[in-house]
CSV table of C-alpha atoms in Angstrom, one decimal:
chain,number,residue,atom,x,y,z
A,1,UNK,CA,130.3,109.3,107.9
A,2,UNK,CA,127.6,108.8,105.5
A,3,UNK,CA,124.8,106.3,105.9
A,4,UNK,CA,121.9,104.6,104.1
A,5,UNK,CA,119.3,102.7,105.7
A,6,UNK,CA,117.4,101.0,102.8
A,7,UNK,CA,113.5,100.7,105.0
A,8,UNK,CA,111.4,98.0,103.4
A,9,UNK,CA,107.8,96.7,105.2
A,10,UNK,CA,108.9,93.5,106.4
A,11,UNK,CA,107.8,90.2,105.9
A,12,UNK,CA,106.1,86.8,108.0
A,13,UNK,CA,108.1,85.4,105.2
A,14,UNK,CA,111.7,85.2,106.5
A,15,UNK,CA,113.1,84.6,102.6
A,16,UNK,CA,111.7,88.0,101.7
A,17,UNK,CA,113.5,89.5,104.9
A,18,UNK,CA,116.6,88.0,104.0
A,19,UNK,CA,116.4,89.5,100.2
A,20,UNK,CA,116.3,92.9,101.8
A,21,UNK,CA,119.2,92.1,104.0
A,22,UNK,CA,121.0,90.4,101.3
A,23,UNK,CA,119.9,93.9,98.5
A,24,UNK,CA,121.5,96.0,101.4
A,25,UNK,CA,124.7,93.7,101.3
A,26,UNK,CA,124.8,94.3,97.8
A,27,UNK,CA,124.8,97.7,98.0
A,28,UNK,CA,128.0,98.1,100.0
A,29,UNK,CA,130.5,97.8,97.3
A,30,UNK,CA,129.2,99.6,94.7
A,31,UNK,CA,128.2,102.6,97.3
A,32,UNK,CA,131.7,103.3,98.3
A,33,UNK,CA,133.0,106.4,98.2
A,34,UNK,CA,129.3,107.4,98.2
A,35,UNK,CA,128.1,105.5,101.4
A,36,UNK,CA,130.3,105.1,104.2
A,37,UNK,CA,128.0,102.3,105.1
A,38,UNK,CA,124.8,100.8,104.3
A,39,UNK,CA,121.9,98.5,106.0
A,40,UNK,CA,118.6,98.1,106.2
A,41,UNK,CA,115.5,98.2,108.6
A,42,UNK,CA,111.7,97.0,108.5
A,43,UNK,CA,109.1,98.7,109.3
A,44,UNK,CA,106.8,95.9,110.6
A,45,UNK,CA,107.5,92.3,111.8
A,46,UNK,CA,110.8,92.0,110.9
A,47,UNK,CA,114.3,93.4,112.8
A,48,UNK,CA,115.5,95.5,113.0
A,49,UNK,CA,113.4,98.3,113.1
A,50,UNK,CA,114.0,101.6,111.8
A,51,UNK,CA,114.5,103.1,115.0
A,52,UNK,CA,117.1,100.3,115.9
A,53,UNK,CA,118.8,100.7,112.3
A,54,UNK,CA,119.3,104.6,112.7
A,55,UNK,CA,120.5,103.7,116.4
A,56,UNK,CA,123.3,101.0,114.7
A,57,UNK,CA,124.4,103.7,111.9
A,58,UNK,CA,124.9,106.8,114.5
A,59,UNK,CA,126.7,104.7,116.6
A,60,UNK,CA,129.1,103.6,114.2
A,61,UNK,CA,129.7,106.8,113.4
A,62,UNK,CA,127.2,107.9,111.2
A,63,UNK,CA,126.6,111.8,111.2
A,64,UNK,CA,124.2,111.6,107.8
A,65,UNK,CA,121.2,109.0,107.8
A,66,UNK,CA,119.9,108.9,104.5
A,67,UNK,CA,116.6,106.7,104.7
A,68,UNK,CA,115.5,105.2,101.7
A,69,UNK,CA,111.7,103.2,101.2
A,70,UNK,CA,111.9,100.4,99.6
A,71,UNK,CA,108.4,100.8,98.3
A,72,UNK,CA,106.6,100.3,95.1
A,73,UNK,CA,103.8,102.9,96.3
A,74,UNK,CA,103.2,106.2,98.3
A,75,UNK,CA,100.6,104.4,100.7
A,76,UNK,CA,100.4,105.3,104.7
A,77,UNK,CA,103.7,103.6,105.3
A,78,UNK,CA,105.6,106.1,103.1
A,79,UNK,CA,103.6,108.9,103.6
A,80,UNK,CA,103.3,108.6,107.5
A,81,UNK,CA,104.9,105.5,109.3
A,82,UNK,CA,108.2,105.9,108.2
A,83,UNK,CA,108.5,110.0,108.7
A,84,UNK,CA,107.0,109.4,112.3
A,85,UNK,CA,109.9,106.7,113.0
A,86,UNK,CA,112.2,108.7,111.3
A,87,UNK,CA,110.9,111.8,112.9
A,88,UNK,CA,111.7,110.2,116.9
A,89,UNK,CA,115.2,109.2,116.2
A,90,UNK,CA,116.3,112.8,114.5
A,91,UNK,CA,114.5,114.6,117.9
A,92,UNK,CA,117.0,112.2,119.8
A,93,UNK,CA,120.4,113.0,117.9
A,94,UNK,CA,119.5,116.7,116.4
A,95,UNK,CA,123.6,116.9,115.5
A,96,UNK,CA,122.8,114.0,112.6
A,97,UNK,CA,121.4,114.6,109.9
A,98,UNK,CA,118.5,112.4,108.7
A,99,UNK,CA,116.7,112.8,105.6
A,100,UNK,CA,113.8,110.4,103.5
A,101,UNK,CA,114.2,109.9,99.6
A,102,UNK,CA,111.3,109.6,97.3
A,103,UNK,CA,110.5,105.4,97.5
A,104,UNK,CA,111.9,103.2,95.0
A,105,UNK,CA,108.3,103.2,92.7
A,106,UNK,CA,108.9,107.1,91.8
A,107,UNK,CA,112.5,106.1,90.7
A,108,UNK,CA,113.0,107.6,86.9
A,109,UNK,CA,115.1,104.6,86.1
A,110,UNK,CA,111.9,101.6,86.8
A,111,UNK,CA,110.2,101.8,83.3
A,112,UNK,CA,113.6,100.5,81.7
A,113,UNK,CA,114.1,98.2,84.6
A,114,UNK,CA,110.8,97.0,83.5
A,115,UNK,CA,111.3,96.4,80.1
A,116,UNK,CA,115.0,95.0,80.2
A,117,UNK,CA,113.6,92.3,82.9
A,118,UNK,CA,110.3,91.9,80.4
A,119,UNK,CA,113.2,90.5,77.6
A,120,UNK,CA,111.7,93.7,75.0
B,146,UNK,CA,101.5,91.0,68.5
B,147,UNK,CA,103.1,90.6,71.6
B,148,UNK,CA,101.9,92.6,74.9
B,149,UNK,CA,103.4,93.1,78.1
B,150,UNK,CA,101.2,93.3,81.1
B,151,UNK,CA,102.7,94.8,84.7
B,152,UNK,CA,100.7,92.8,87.5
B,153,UNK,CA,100.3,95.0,90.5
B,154,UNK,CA,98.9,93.5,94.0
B,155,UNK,CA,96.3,96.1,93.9
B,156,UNK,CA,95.4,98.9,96.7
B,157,UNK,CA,92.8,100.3,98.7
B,158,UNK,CA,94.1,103.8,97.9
B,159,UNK,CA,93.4,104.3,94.6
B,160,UNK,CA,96.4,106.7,94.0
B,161,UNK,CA,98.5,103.5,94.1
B,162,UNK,CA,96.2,101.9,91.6
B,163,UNK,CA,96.8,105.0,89.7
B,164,UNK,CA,100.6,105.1,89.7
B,165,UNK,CA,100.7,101.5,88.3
B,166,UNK,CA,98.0,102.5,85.5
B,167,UNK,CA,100.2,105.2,84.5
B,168,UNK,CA,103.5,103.1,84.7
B,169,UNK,CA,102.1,101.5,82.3
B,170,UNK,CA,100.9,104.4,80.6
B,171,UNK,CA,105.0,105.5,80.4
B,172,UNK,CA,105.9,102.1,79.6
B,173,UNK,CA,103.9,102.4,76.1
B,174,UNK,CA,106.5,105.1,73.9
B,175,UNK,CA,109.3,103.2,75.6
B,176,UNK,CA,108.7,99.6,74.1
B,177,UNK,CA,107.7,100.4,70.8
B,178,UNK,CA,109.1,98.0,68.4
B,179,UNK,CA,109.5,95.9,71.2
B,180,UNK,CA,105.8,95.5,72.5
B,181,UNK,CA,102.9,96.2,70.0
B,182,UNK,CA,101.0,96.9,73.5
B,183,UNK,CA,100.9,97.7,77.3
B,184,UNK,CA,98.6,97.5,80.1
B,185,UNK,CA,98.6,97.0,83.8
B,186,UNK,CA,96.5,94.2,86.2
B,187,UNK,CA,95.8,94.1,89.3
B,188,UNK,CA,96.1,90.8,91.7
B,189,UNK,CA,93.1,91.8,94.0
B,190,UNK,CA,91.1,95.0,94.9
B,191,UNK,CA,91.7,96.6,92.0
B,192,UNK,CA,90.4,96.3,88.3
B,193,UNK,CA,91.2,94.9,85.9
B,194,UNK,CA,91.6,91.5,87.2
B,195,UNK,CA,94.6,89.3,86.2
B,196,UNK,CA,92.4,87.2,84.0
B,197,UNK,CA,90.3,90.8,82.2
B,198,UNK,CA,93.7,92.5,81.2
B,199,UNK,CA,94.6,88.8,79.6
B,200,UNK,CA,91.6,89.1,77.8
B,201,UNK,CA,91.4,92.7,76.7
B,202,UNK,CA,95.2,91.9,75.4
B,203,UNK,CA,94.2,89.1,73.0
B,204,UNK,CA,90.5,90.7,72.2
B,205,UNK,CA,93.1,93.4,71.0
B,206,UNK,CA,95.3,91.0,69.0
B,207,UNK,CA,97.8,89.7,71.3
B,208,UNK,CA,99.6,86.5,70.5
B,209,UNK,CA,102.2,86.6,73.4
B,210,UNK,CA,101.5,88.3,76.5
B,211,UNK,CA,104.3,89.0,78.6
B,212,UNK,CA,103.4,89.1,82.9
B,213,UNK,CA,105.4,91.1,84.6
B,214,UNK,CA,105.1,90.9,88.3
B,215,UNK,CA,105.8,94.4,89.6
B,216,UNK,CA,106.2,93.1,93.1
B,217,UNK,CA,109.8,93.6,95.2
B,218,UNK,CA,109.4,89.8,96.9
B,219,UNK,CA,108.9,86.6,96.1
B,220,UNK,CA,105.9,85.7,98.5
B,221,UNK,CA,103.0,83.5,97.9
B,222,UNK,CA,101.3,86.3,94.9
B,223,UNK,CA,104.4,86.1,93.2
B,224,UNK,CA,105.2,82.3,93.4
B,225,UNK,CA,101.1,81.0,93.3
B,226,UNK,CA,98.4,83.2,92.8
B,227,UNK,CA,99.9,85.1,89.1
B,228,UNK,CA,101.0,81.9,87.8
B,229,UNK,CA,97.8,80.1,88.6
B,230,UNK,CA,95.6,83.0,87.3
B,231,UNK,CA,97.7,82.9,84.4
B,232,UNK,CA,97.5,79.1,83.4
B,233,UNK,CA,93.6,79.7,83.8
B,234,UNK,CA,93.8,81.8,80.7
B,235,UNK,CA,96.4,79.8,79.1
B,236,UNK,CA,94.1,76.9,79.0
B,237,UNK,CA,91.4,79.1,77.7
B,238,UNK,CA,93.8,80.4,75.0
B,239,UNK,CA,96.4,77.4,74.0
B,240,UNK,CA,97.2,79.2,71.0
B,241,UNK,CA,98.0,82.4,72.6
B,242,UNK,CA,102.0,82.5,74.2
B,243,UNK,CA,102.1,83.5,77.9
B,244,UNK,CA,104.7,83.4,80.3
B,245,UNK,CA,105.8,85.5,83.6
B,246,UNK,CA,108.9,87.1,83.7
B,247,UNK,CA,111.1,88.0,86.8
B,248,UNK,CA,109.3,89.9,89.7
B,249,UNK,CA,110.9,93.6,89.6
B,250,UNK,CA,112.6,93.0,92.8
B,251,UNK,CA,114.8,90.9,91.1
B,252,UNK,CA,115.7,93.2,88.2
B,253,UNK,CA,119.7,93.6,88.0
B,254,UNK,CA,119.2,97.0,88.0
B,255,UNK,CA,117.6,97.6,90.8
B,256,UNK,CA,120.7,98.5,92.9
B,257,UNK,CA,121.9,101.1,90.5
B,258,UNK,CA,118.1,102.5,91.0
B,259,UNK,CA,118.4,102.6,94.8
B,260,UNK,CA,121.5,104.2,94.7
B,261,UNK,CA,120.8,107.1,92.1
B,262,UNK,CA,117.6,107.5,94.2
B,263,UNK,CA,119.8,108.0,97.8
B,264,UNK,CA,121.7,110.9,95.6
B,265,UNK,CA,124.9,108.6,96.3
């Protein structure tokens, strides 16, 4: 059982929550056969948080976390917050695997994302 | 001469400044012969301003000036504070076409993104 846990910051904004929530929804279907499963987590304010996302996936099953940022830049978050939350959840279930992808902003496929969306 | 400009919010760290500079850097080969230019502005922190990279695009020519929010929500930057900086230039230019696009988090290719970036 394969998981991914789509980890954006979190928002006061409850719409911007429920885009991420509604993204991860998204993602089921065209993940299948890839993805056993897929969700996501916050990092700040909203729920639920990573730790509590890992937690859901492993219990249904999960035995591959695959955590991905949904971030536009390598700030502290990526670079620190996320591996240290990441990090505590591996030390408590060391027979699943966990592992962090680059963040969305490094993904080769944004400049033509950018362009399409600019109408170019 | 039509120019696309990527809006960023802008950072503290100036690697993440950096990383949107050079997006737009990319961006340049990719839309030839569909923008005669490309630059990048930042919301806050950052420079150039929102209202300078308008500026510097018509100085240079520009008759339309794409704005391309390179945000992943919809929040108050996105939905008030580009549009408003934008229709301050507008009024300064009438003659000069600008409009904002989609913000990238709404791109339709977006999830295809994610999920090439999981390695699904």
């Amino acid at each position: 059982m394969r998981h991914l846990l789509v980890v954006a910051h979190g928002s006061r904004r409850e719409a911007s929550n429920e885009e991420v929530r509604q993204l991860a929804a998204d993602l089921i279907p065209r993940a299948a056969g890839r993805f056993d499963g897929v969700s996501c987590a916050f990092l700040e304010i909203a729920a639920p948080s990573i730790p509590d996302g890992i937690e859901a996936a492993v219990q249904a099953g999960a035995r591959e976390v695959v955590v991905m940022p949904y971030f536009l830049s390598a700030g502290r978050h990526v670079a620190e917050d996320i591996p240290r939350e990441v990090a505590g959840k591996q030390a408590e279930y060391p027979q699943v695997r966990m592992h962090i992808t680059h963040y969305l902003g490094l993904a080769p496929g944004v400049p033509d994302i950018l362009l399409e969306l600019a109408g170019g």
